[in-house]
CSV table of C-alpha atoms in Angstrom, one decimal:
chain,number,residue,atom,x,y,z
A,1,MET,CA,4.6,-10.7,20.0
A,2,THR,CA,3.5,-14.2,21.0
A,3,ASP,CA,2.0,-14.8,17.6
A,4,LYS,CA,5.3,-14.8,15.8
A,5,THR,CA,8.3,-17.2,15.5
A,6,TRP,CA,11.9,-16.5,15.2
A,7,THR,CA,11.7,-14.1,18.1
A,8,ASP,CA,15.4,-13.9,18.3
A,9,LEU,CA,15.0,-11.3,15.5
A,10,ASP,CA,12.8,-9.1,17.7
A,11,ARG,CA,13.9,-5.5,18.2
A,12,ASP,CA,12.4,-2.2,18.8
A,13,LEU,CA,10.4,-0.8,15.9
A,14,PRO,CA,12.4,1.9,14.1
A,15,ASP,CA,11.4,5.3,15.3
A,16,TRP,CA,10.9,6.7,11.8
A,17,TYR,CA,8.3,3.8,11.0
A,18,ALA,CA,6.6,4.2,14.4
A,19,ARG,CA,6.0,7.8,13.4
A,20,ALA,CA,5.0,7.3,9.7
A,21,LYS,CA,1.4,7.3,9.1
A,22,PHE,CA,1.2,7.6,5.3
A,23,GLY,CA,3.1,5.9,2.5
A,24,ILE,CA,2.8,5.6,-1.2
A,25,PHE,CA,2.6,2.2,-3.0
A,26,ILE,CA,3.4,2.1,-6.7
A,27,HIS,CA,2.2,-0.8,-9.0
A,28,TRP,CA,3.7,-0.4,-12.4
A,29,GLY,CA,4.3,-3.2,-14.8
A,30,ALA,CA,3.7,-4.7,-18.3
A,31,TYR,CA,0.0,-5.1,-17.0
A,32,SER,CA,-0.1,-1.2,-17.2
A,33,VAL,CA,-0.3,-1.6,-21.0
A,34,PRO,CA,-3.6,-3.6,-21.3
A,35,ALA,CA,-4.6,-1.7,-18.1
A,36,TRP,CA,-7.9,-3.5,-18.0
A,37,ALA,CA,-10.0,-5.1,-15.2
A,38,GLU,CA,-13.6,-5.0,-14.0
A,39,PRO,CA,-14.0,-2.4,-11.2
A,40,ILE,CA,-16.4,-4.7,-9.2
A,41,GLY,CA,-15.5,-3.6,-5.6
A,42,ALA,CA,-13.1,-4.1,-2.7
A,43,LEU,CA,-11.1,-7.1,-1.7
A,44,GLY,CA,-12.8,-8.7,1.3
A,45,GLU,CA,-16.3,-7.8,0.3
A,46,ILE,CA,-16.7,-10.1,-2.8
A,47,GLU,CA,-16.8,-13.8,-2.7
A,48,ASP,CA,-14.1,-15.9,-4.5
A,49,LYS,CA,-16.3,-17.3,-7.2
A,50,THR,CA,-17.0,-13.8,-8.5
A,51,TRP,CA,-13.7,-12.1,-7.5
A,52,PHE,CA,-11.2,-14.2,-9.5
A,53,ALA,CA,-13.2,-14.4,-12.8
A,54,HIS,CA,-14.0,-10.6,-12.6
A,55,ASN,CA,-10.9,-9.6,-10.9
A,56,PRO,CA,-10.7,-5.8,-10.3
A,57,TYR,CA,-6.9,-5.9,-9.9
A,58,ALA,CA,-5.5,-5.0,-13.3
A,59,GLU,CA,-2.0,-6.3,-12.2
A,60,TRP,CA,-3.7,-9.8,-12.1
A,61,TYR,CA,-4.4,-9.6,-15.9
A,62,LEU,CA,-2.2,-12.5,-16.7
A,63,ASN,CA,-4.2,-14.8,-14.4
A,64,THR,CA,-7.6,-13.5,-15.2
A,65,ILE,CA,-7.2,-13.9,-19.0
A,66,ARG,CA,-6.4,-17.6,-18.5
A,67,ILE,CA,-9.8,-18.2,-16.7
A,68,ASP,CA,-12.0,-19.6,-19.3
A,69,GLY,CA,-15.2,-17.6,-20.0
A,70,SER,CA,-13.9,-14.6,-18.0
A,71,PRO,CA,-14.7,-11.0,-19.6
A,72,ALA,CA,-10.9,-10.3,-19.3
A,73,GLN,CA,-10.2,-13.3,-21.6
A,74,GLN,CA,-12.7,-12.1,-24.1
A,75,HIS,CA,-11.4,-8.7,-23.9
A,76,HIS,CA,-7.8,-9.9,-24.6
A,77,ARG,CA,-8.9,-11.9,-27.7
A,78,ASP,CA,-10.9,-9.0,-29.0
A,79,VAL,CA,-8.4,-6.2,-28.4
A,80,HIS,CA,-5.0,-7.9,-28.3
A,81,GLY,CA,-5.7,-10.9,-30.6
A,82,ASP,CA,-4.6,-13.5,-27.8
A,83,ALA,CA,-1.1,-11.9,-28.0
A,84,PRO,CA,1.4,-13.5,-25.6
A,85,TYR,CA,1.6,-11.5,-22.3
A,86,ASP,CA,5.2,-10.7,-22.8
A,87,ASP,CA,4.4,-8.5,-25.7
A,88,PHE,CA,3.2,-6.1,-23.2
A,89,LEU,CA,6.7,-5.8,-21.8
A,90,ASP,CA,8.0,-4.8,-25.2
A,91,ARG,CA,5.2,-2.3,-25.6
A,92,TRP,CA,5.8,-0.7,-22.2
A,93,GLY,CA,7.7,2.5,-23.2
A,94,ALA,CA,7.7,4.6,-19.9
A,95,GLU,CA,8.5,7.4,-22.3
A,96,ARG,CA,7.0,10.2,-20.2
A,97,PHE,CA,8.4,8.7,-16.8
A,98,ASP,CA,9.8,11.6,-14.7
A,99,PRO,CA,10.9,10.3,-11.3
A,100,GLN,CA,11.5,13.8,-10.0
A,101,ALA,CA,7.9,14.8,-10.9
A,102,TRP,CA,6.5,11.7,-9.2
A,103,ALA,CA,8.6,12.5,-6.0
A,104,ASP,CA,7.4,16.1,-6.0
A,105,LEU,CA,3.8,14.8,-6.0
A,106,PHE,CA,4.5,12.2,-3.2
A,107,ALA,CA,6.1,14.9,-1.1
A,108,ALA,CA,3.2,17.3,-1.7
A,109,ALA,CA,0.9,14.5,-0.5
A,110,GLY,CA,2.8,14.1,2.7
A,111,ALA,CA,4.2,10.7,2.0
A,112,GLU,CA,6.8,9.5,4.5
A,113,TYR,CA,7.9,6.3,2.6
A,114,VAL,CA,7.4,5.1,-0.9
A,115,VAL,CA,7.3,1.5,-1.9
A,116,PRO,CA,7.3,0.5,-5.7
A,117,THR,CA,6.8,-3.0,-7.0
A,118,THR,CA,10.1,-4.4,-8.1
A,119,LYS,CA,8.6,-7.9,-9.3
A,120,HIS,CA,5.0,-8.5,-9.3
A,121,HIS,CA,3.3,-12.0,-9.9
A,122,ASP,CA,4.1,-11.9,-13.6
A,123,GLY,CA,7.8,-12.3,-12.7
A,124,ILE,CA,9.1,-9.3,-14.7
A,125,THR,CA,11.6,-7.3,-12.7
A,126,LEU,CA,11.9,-3.5,-12.7
A,127,TRP,CA,15.7,-3.7,-12.4
A,128,ASP,CA,18.4,-6.0,-13.9
A,129,ALA,CA,17.7,-8.9,-11.5
A,130,PRO,CA,20.0,-11.8,-11.3
A,131,GLY,CA,18.9,-14.8,-13.3
A,132,THR,CA,16.2,-12.9,-15.3
A,133,GLY,CA,18.1,-12.7,-18.5
A,134,THR,CA,16.4,-10.1,-20.7
A,135,ARG,CA,13.1,-10.4,-19.0
A,136,ASN,CA,13.4,-7.1,-17.2
A,137,THR,CA,12.9,-3.4,-17.8
A,138,VAL,CA,16.7,-2.7,-18.3
A,139,HIS,CA,16.9,-5.0,-21.4
A,140,ARG,CA,13.4,-4.6,-22.7
A,141,GLY,CA,10.4,-2.2,-22.6
A,142,PRO,CA,11.4,0.9,-20.8
A,143,ARG,CA,15.1,0.0,-20.9
A,144,ARG,CA,15.7,1.6,-17.6
A,145,ASP,CA,16.5,0.7,-14.0
A,146,LEU,CA,13.1,1.9,-12.7
A,147,VAL,CA,13.7,0.8,-9.2
A,148,GLY,CA,16.8,2.9,-9.0
A,149,ASP,CA,15.3,5.9,-10.7
A,150,ILE,CA,12.5,5.9,-8.2
A,151,ALA,CA,14.8,5.3,-5.1
A,152,GLU,CA,17.0,8.2,-6.0
A,153,ALA,CA,14.2,10.6,-6.7
A,154,VAL,CA,12.2,10.0,-3.5
A,155,ARG,CA,15.4,10.0,-1.3
A,156,GLU,CA,16.3,13.4,-2.7
A,157,LYS,CA,13.0,14.6,-1.2
A,158,GLY,CA,13.8,13.2,2.2
A,159,ILE,CA,11.3,10.4,1.9
A,160,ARG,CA,12.2,6.8,3.0
A,161,PHE,CA,12.3,4.0,0.3
A,162,GLY,CA,11.1,0.5,0.3
A,163,VAL,CA,10.6,-2.3,-2.2
A,164,TYR,CA,7.7,-4.7,-2.9
A,165,TYR,CA,8.6,-8.1,-4.1
A,166,SER,CA,6.4,-11.1,-4.9
A,167,GLY,CA,8.0,-13.9,-3.3
A,168,GLY,CA,4.9,-16.0,-3.0
A,169,LEU,CA,3.8,-16.0,-6.7
A,170,ASP,CA,5.8,-16.0,-9.9
A,171,TRP,CA,3.7,-17.2,-13.0
A,172,SER,CA,6.9,-17.1,-15.1
A,173,VAL,CA,8.5,-20.2,-13.2
A,174,THR,CA,5.3,-22.2,-12.8
A,175,ASP,CA,2.9,-23.9,-15.0
A,176,PHE,CA,0.0,-24.1,-12.6
A,177,PRO,CA,-3.5,-23.5,-13.8
A,178,PRO,CA,-5.0,-20.0,-13.0
A,179,HIS,CA,-6.0,-19.1,-9.5
A,180,ARG,CA,-9.7,-19.2,-8.9
A,181,SER,CA,-9.9,-18.8,-5.1
A,182,HIS,CA,-7.8,-17.5,-2.3
A,183,ASP,CA,-7.1,-21.1,-1.2
A,184,GLU,CA,-5.5,-21.7,-4.5
A,185,VAL,CA,-3.4,-18.7,-4.3
A,186,HIS,CA,-1.6,-20.3,-1.4
A,187,SER,CA,-1.7,-23.9,-2.7
A,188,LEU,CA,-0.8,-23.3,-6.3
A,189,ARG,CA,2.5,-21.5,-5.6
A,190,PRO,CA,6.1,-22.4,-5.9
A,191,VAL,CA,7.6,-23.8,-2.7
A,192,ASP,CA,10.8,-25.6,-3.8
A,193,ALA,CA,14.4,-24.9,-3.0
A,194,ALA,CA,15.3,-23.8,-6.4
A,195,TYR,CA,12.6,-20.9,-6.4
A,196,HIS,CA,13.7,-20.0,-3.0
A,197,ALA,CA,17.3,-19.6,-4.1
A,198,TYR,CA,16.1,-17.6,-7.2
A,199,ALA,CA,13.9,-15.2,-5.1
A,200,ALA,CA,16.3,-14.8,-2.3
A,201,ALA,CA,19.0,-13.8,-4.9
A,202,HIS,CA,16.6,-11.1,-6.0
A,203,VAL,CA,15.9,-9.8,-2.5
A,204,ARG,CA,19.5,-9.8,-1.5
A,205,ASP,CA,20.4,-7.9,-4.7
A,206,LEU,CA,17.6,-5.4,-3.9
A,207,ILE,CA,19.2,-4.9,-0.5
A,208,ASP,CA,22.7,-4.5,-1.9
A,209,ARG,CA,21.8,-2.1,-4.5
A,210,TYR,CA,19.1,0.1,-3.1
A,211,HIS,CA,19.4,-0.3,0.7
A,212,PRO,CA,15.6,-0.3,1.2
A,213,ASP,CA,14.1,0.9,4.4
A,214,VAL,CA,11.1,-1.5,4.0
A,215,LEU,CA,11.1,-5.1,2.6
A,216,TRP,CA,7.4,-5.7,1.6
A,217,ASN,CA,7.0,-9.2,0.4
A,218,ASP,CA,3.6,-10.3,-1.0
A,219,ILE,CA,1.6,-13.6,-0.6
A,220,GLU,CA,4.1,-16.0,1.0
A,221,TRP,CA,7.6,-17.4,0.7
A,222,PRO,CA,8.8,-20.7,-0.8
A,223,ASP,CA,8.5,-23.3,2.1
A,224,ALA,CA,11.8,-24.8,1.3
A,225,GLY,CA,13.5,-21.5,2.2
A,226,LYS,CA,11.8,-20.8,5.6
A,227,HIS,CA,14.5,-22.3,7.8
A,228,ARG,CA,17.2,-21.1,10.2
A,229,ASP,CA,20.2,-22.7,8.3
A,230,ALA,CA,22.7,-21.1,6.0
A,231,GLY,CA,21.0,-19.7,2.8
A,232,GLY,CA,17.6,-19.6,4.4
A,233,LEU,CA,15.1,-16.9,5.1
A,234,HIS,CA,16.1,-16.4,8.7
A,235,GLU,CA,19.7,-15.6,7.6
A,236,LEU,CA,18.4,-13.1,5.0
A,237,PHE,CA,16.5,-11.2,7.7
A,238,ARG,CA,19.4,-11.3,10.1
A,239,ASP,CA,21.8,-9.9,7.4
A,240,TYR,CA,19.3,-7.3,6.4
A,241,PHE,CA,18.8,-6.0,9.9
A,242,ALA,CA,22.5,-6.1,10.6
A,243,ALA,CA,23.1,-3.8,7.5
A,244,HIS,CA,20.0,-1.8,8.0
A,245,PRO,CA,19.0,-1.6,11.7
A,246,ASP,CA,16.3,0.9,10.7
A,247,GLY,CA,14.7,-1.6,8.3
A,248,VAL,CA,11.2,-3.0,8.5
A,249,VAL,CA,9.6,-6.1,7.1
A,250,ASN,CA,5.9,-6.9,6.6
A,251,ASP,CA,4.0,-10.1,7.6
A,252,ARG,CA,3.7,-11.8,4.2
A,253,TRP,CA,6.5,-14.1,4.4
A,254,GLY,CA,4.5,-17.1,5.8
A,255,ASP,CA,4.9,-18.1,9.6
A,256,THR,CA,8.4,-16.6,10.0
A,257,TYR,CA,8.9,-13.1,11.3
A,258,TYR,CA,7.4,-9.5,10.8
A,259,ASP,CA,7.4,-6.1,12.2
A,260,VAL,CA,4.2,-4.8,10.8
A,261,ALA,CA,1.0,-6.7,10.0
A,262,THR,CA,-1.0,-5.7,7.0
A,263,THR,CA,-4.7,-5.3,6.0
A,264,GLU,CA,-5.8,-4.9,2.3
A,265,TYR,CA,-9.0,-3.0,1.6
A,266,SER,CA,-11.5,-4.7,3.8
A,267,ALA,CA,-9.6,-7.9,4.0
A,268,MET,CA,-7.6,-9.2,7.1
A,269,LYS,CA,-9.3,-6.8,9.3
A,270,GLU,CA,-8.3,-8.9,12.4
A,271,ASN,CA,-4.8,-7.4,12.0
A,272,GLU,CA,-6.1,-4.1,13.2
A,273,SER,CA,-5.9,-5.4,16.7
A,274,LYS,CA,-2.0,-5.9,16.4
A,275,GLU,CA,0.3,-3.5,17.9
A,276,VAL,CA,1.9,-2.3,14.6
A,277,TRP,CA,-0.3,-2.4,11.4
A,278,GLU,CA,-0.8,-1.0,7.9
A,279,ASN,CA,-3.6,-0.8,5.5
A,280,ASN,CA,-2.8,-1.0,1.9
A,281,ARG,CA,-5.2,-0.2,-1.0
A,282,GLY,CA,-5.5,1.6,-4.4
A,283,LEU,CA,-7.1,5.0,-4.9
A,284,GLY,CA,-9.6,2.9,-7.0
A,285,TRP,CA,-10.4,-0.8,-6.7
A,286,SER,CA,-7.2,-1.7,-8.6
A,287,PHE,CA,-3.5,-1.3,-7.7
A,288,GLY,CA,-2.2,-1.3,-11.3
A,289,TYR,CA,-3.7,1.4,-13.6
A,290,ASN,CA,-7.2,0.4,-14.8
A,291,ARG,CA,-8.5,2.4,-17.8
A,292,LEU,CA,-12.0,1.3,-16.8
A,293,GLU,CA,-12.0,3.1,-13.6
A,294,SER,CA,-14.0,6.3,-13.3
A,295,PRO,CA,-14.1,9.1,-10.8
A,296,LYS,CA,-16.8,7.2,-8.9
A,297,GLU,CA,-14.3,4.3,-8.1
A,298,ILE,CA,-11.4,6.7,-7.2
A,299,LEU,CA,-11.1,8.2,-3.8
A,300,ASP,CA,-11.3,12.0,-4.0
A,301,ALA,CA,-9.3,14.1,-1.5
A,302,SER,CA,-12.2,14.2,1.0
A,303,ARG,CA,-12.9,10.4,1.1
A,304,LEU,CA,-9.1,9.8,1.2
A,305,ALA,CA,-8.8,12.2,4.2
A,306,ARG,CA,-11.7,10.3,6.0
A,307,LEU,CA,-10.0,7.0,5.3
A,308,TRP,CA,-6.7,8.2,6.6
A,309,VAL,CA,-8.2,9.7,9.7
A,310,ASP,CA,-10.0,6.5,10.4
A,311,ILE,CA,-7.0,4.3,10.1
A,312,VAL,CA,-4.8,6.5,12.2
A,313,SER,CA,-7.5,6.7,14.9
A,314,LYS,CA,-7.3,2.9,15.2
A,315,GLY,CA,-3.4,3.0,15.5
A,316,GLY,CA,-2.6,2.1,12.0
A,317,ARG,CA,-1.0,3.8,8.9
A,318,LEU,CA,-2.0,3.9,5.3
A,319,LEU,CA,0.1,2.6,2.3
A,320,LEU,CA,-1.9,4.2,-0.5
A,321,ASN,CA,-1.3,3.0,-4.0
A,322,VAL,CA,-0.9,5.0,-7.3
A,323,GLY,CA,-1.2,3.1,-10.6
A,324,PRO,CA,0.8,4.9,-13.4
A,325,THR,CA,0.0,4.5,-17.0
A,326,ALA,CA,2.4,2.5,-19.3
A,327,GLU,CA,3.8,5.9,-20.5
A,328,GLY,CA,4.7,6.9,-17.0
A,329,ASP,CA,2.0,9.4,-16.2
A,330,ILE,CA,0.2,9.4,-12.9
A,331,PRO,CA,-3.5,9.8,-14.1
A,332,GLU,CA,-5.0,13.2,-13.3
A,333,GLU,CA,-7.8,11.8,-11.1
A,334,GLN,CA,-5.2,10.2,-8.8
A,335,ARG,CA,-3.0,13.3,-8.9
A,336,ARG,CA,-5.8,15.7,-7.8
A,337,SER,CA,-6.7,13.4,-5.0
A,338,LEU,CA,-3.1,13.4,-3.6
A,339,GLU,CA,-2.7,17.1,-4.1
A,340,GLY,CA,-5.9,17.9,-2.3
A,341,PHE,CA,-5.4,15.5,0.6
A,342,GLY,CA,-1.8,16.8,1.0
A,343,ALA,CA,-2.9,20.3,1.3
A,344,TRP,CA,-5.7,19.3,3.8
A,345,LYS,CA,-3.4,17.1,6.0
A,346,ARG,CA,-0.4,19.4,6.2
A,347,PRO,CA,-1.4,20.9,9.6
A,348,LEU,CA,-1.8,17.4,10.9
A,349,ALA,CA,1.4,15.6,9.9
A,350,ASP,CA,3.3,16.1,13.2
A,351,LEU,CA,0.3,15.4,15.3
A,352,ALA,CA,-0.3,12.1,13.4
A,353,ALA,CA,3.2,11.0,14.0
A,354,GLY,CA,2.6,11.1,17.8
A,355,THR,CA,-0.9,9.5,17.8
A,356,VAL,CA,-1.8,6.4,19.7
A,357,ARG,CA,-4.9,4.3,19.5
A,358,ALA,CA,-7.7,6.3,20.8
A,359,ASP,CA,-10.0,5.1,23.8
A,360,LEU,CA,-13.3,6.2,22.4
A,361,GLY,CA,-15.2,6.1,25.7
A,362,ASP,CA,-14.9,9.7,27.0
A,363,VAL,CA,-15.9,11.7,23.9
A,364,ALA,CA,-19.4,12.9,23.3
A,365,THR,CA,-20.6,14.7,20.1
A,366,ASP,CA,-23.6,14.6,18.0
A,367,ASP,CA,-21.7,14.3,14.7
A,368,PRO,CA,-22.6,11.0,13.0
A,369,TRP,CA,-19.1,10.9,11.6
A,370,ARG,CA,-16.7,11.4,14.2
A,371,ARG,CA,-13.0,10.2,14.9
A,372,ASP,CA,-10.4,11.1,17.4
A,373,TRP,CA,-6.7,10.9,18.0
A,374,ILE,CA,-4.8,11.1,21.2
A,375,THR,CA,-1.4,12.7,21.4
A,376,ALA,CA,1.0,13.4,24.3
A,377,ASP,CA,-0.5,16.8,24.9
A,378,GLU,CA,-3.9,16.9,23.0
A,379,ARG,CA,-7.0,15.2,21.9
A,380,ILE,CA,-7.9,15.8,18.2
A,381,VAL,CA,-11.6,15.4,17.3
A,382,PHE,CA,-12.7,15.2,13.7
A,383,LEU,CA,-16.2,16.2,12.6
A,384,GLY,CA,-17.3,15.2,9.1
A,385,GLU,CA,-20.7,16.8,9.0
A,386,ALA,CA,-21.5,20.6,8.3
A,387,GLY,CA,-23.7,22.2,11.1
A,388,GLU,CA,-23.4,23.1,14.7
A,389,HIS,CA,-22.1,20.4,17.0
A,390,ARG,CA,-21.7,20.2,20.8
A,391,VAL,CA,-18.5,18.4,21.8
A,392,ARG,CA,-17.5,17.3,25.3
A,393,VAL,CA,-14.1,15.7,25.8
A,394,ASP,CA,-13.4,14.6,29.5
A,395,GLY,CA,-10.0,15.4,30.8
A,396,PHE,CA,-9.3,18.1,28.3
A,397,ARG,CA,-9.8,21.8,28.5
A,398,PRO,CA,-12.7,23.3,26.5
A,399,GLU,CA,-11.1,26.7,26.5
A,400,GLY,CA,-8.0,25.3,24.8
A,401,ALA,CA,-10.0,24.2,21.7
A,402,ARG,CA,-8.7,25.4,18.4
A,403,VAL,CA,-9.4,24.5,14.7
A,404,LEU,CA,-6.5,22.7,13.2
A,405,THR,CA,-7.8,22.2,9.6
A,406,GLY,CA,-11.1,23.0,7.8
A,407,SER,CA,-13.6,25.7,7.9
A,408,ALA,CA,-15.2,26.0,11.5
A,409,ASP,CA,-15.6,28.2,14.6
A,410,VAL,CA,-15.3,27.1,18.2
A,411,GLU,CA,-17.1,28.5,21.2
A,412,PRO,CA,-16.1,27.1,24.6
A,413,GLY,CA,-18.9,26.5,27.0
A,414,ASP,CA,-19.1,25.0,30.5
A,415,GLY,CA,-17.7,21.5,29.9
A,416,ASP,CA,-18.8,21.6,26.2
A,417,VAL,CA,-17.6,23.2,23.1
A,418,VAL,CA,-19.8,24.3,20.3
A,419,VAL,CA,-18.2,23.6,16.9
A,420,ARG,CA,-19.8,25.3,14.0
A,421,VAL,CA,-18.7,23.5,10.8
A,422,HIS,CA,-19.2,25.8,7.9
A,423,GLU,CA,-18.4,23.2,5.2
A,424,VAL,CA,-16.6,20.0,4.7
A,425,GLY,CA,-14.3,20.5,1.7
A,426,GLU,CA,-11.2,18.3,1.2
A,427,GLY,CA,-11.6,16.6,4.5
A,428,PRO,CA,-13.2,16.6,7.9
A,429,VAL,CA,-12.7,19.5,10.4
A,430,ALA,CA,-10.1,18.9,13.1
A,431,VAL,CA,-10.4,20.4,16.6
A,432,ALA,CA,-7.6,20.2,19.1
A,433,PHE,CA,-8.3,20.1,22.8
A,434,ALA,CA,-5.4,20.6,25.3
A,435,ARG,CA,-5.1,18.4,28.2
A,436,ALA,CA,-6.5,19.7,31.5
C-alpha cells in the first residue's frame, strides 16, 4: 500500500468484499429520458478528439449536447427542440419501477453487491439530498426516494448495498465550458471549499440514511476538502469506518485513501496489478440506457461469462452496469444476459469467492481461449472452444478432474486429461482439478 497516503486509515479488507467477485452497477437518471448516445466503442480504446464529441455514455448527454457540432447537439435540437435539460427530470416518471423485481433479477444473476447512482454529473439526486431544494427525485419526476427503495429491496435478498456519488463533477454548480478531453475533466471541475461542504453533506447523509457497504465516488474530490482537519475528507472516512467497519471505498477521491482500485472498460489497466481491484463497465458501451444500442453492442450471456472469468483469473471483480429505461424497466436484452449468465455461473460462485490470482506457468492446453483460477483445494481450467482438448496441470491430479459447468466429458490419462467440449453455450466449460 505504498502508493496511498493517509495510511493511518489502513485496515484489513472486509471479508465480504474480499470474497465478492460480481456486483451490479445501476446508472439511472434524467438522462434516461433522452437515452441517446453514439455507440462508438469502449473507453480506453478511442482518442479524446473523437470520444467527447461522439460520447457513447448516455449519462454524459448534458455535456455532449453542449459541444458545438456534435451529433448529440443536433439530435437534441431536432427531437427535443433545445429544451432545457431539467425538463427531462420532470418527464422521468419511473412509473413501472419495481425494486423487488430488480432485486430478484440481480439475485438470479449472482450479484453480491449493488451500487446505484445517487447523484451523477448532472447534479440531480435520487434522494431528498440536503441543499438540493426540489432538484431531486423526491420532489420532481419520479417523486420517490429511489435510493431507499433500491437499498431496501436488495438487502431483503441478502445482497450488500453501496452508493455511487459524483464528487468530482457537478454541472449544476459550475459554469465551465463542456469537457472535450480527459485532461479537462480533471481541470474543469469544482475544487472550492463551498462545493466540498455541499458534497460532503450529501455523502454523510447517504451514510446516515442508508448505511452503505460501499462508498463509490467518481472522478475526484474537491481539493479544498482533501485535508485531515475537522470537516475534511479524512474525517469523513474515519467516521464512516467507525460506524461501518465492513465498509469499502474506491480510488476516485484523488490522492487520499482507497480500499479498491478501479478500471473502466479498457481504461486504467495498470490498476490490474494492484492487490485489490474492480473493473466496471456497462453491458453495452454506455452506462445509462441508450436506445441506439443493439444486440451487437450488448454483451450476451456467453461474452459476459468470458469477461467475468478473465477478470477473476487476474484477481479482480466485475461491477457490471444495468441501464434502466426512464419508465423503470430493465431492457430485455440486458435482462436475458443477466439471467443466462447467472444460470451458467451458479456452480462457480463459491469457488470464485476463494480464487486468487493464478500463476499461468504450469498449465498446458491446446485451447486458444483458456483461463484458470486457483483455490485452496483446486485449479479450475476454463475452455472456450468446442472440440477435443488435452489438458495438463502440474501439481494437480488428473483422476480428480470433473466438469463444473458446461457440456463436456473428461477422460483422465497419464499426466494429461482429455476434455471433449461438446458445445460452448452460455459460457466456457469449467473443469476442476484437485490438488495432488
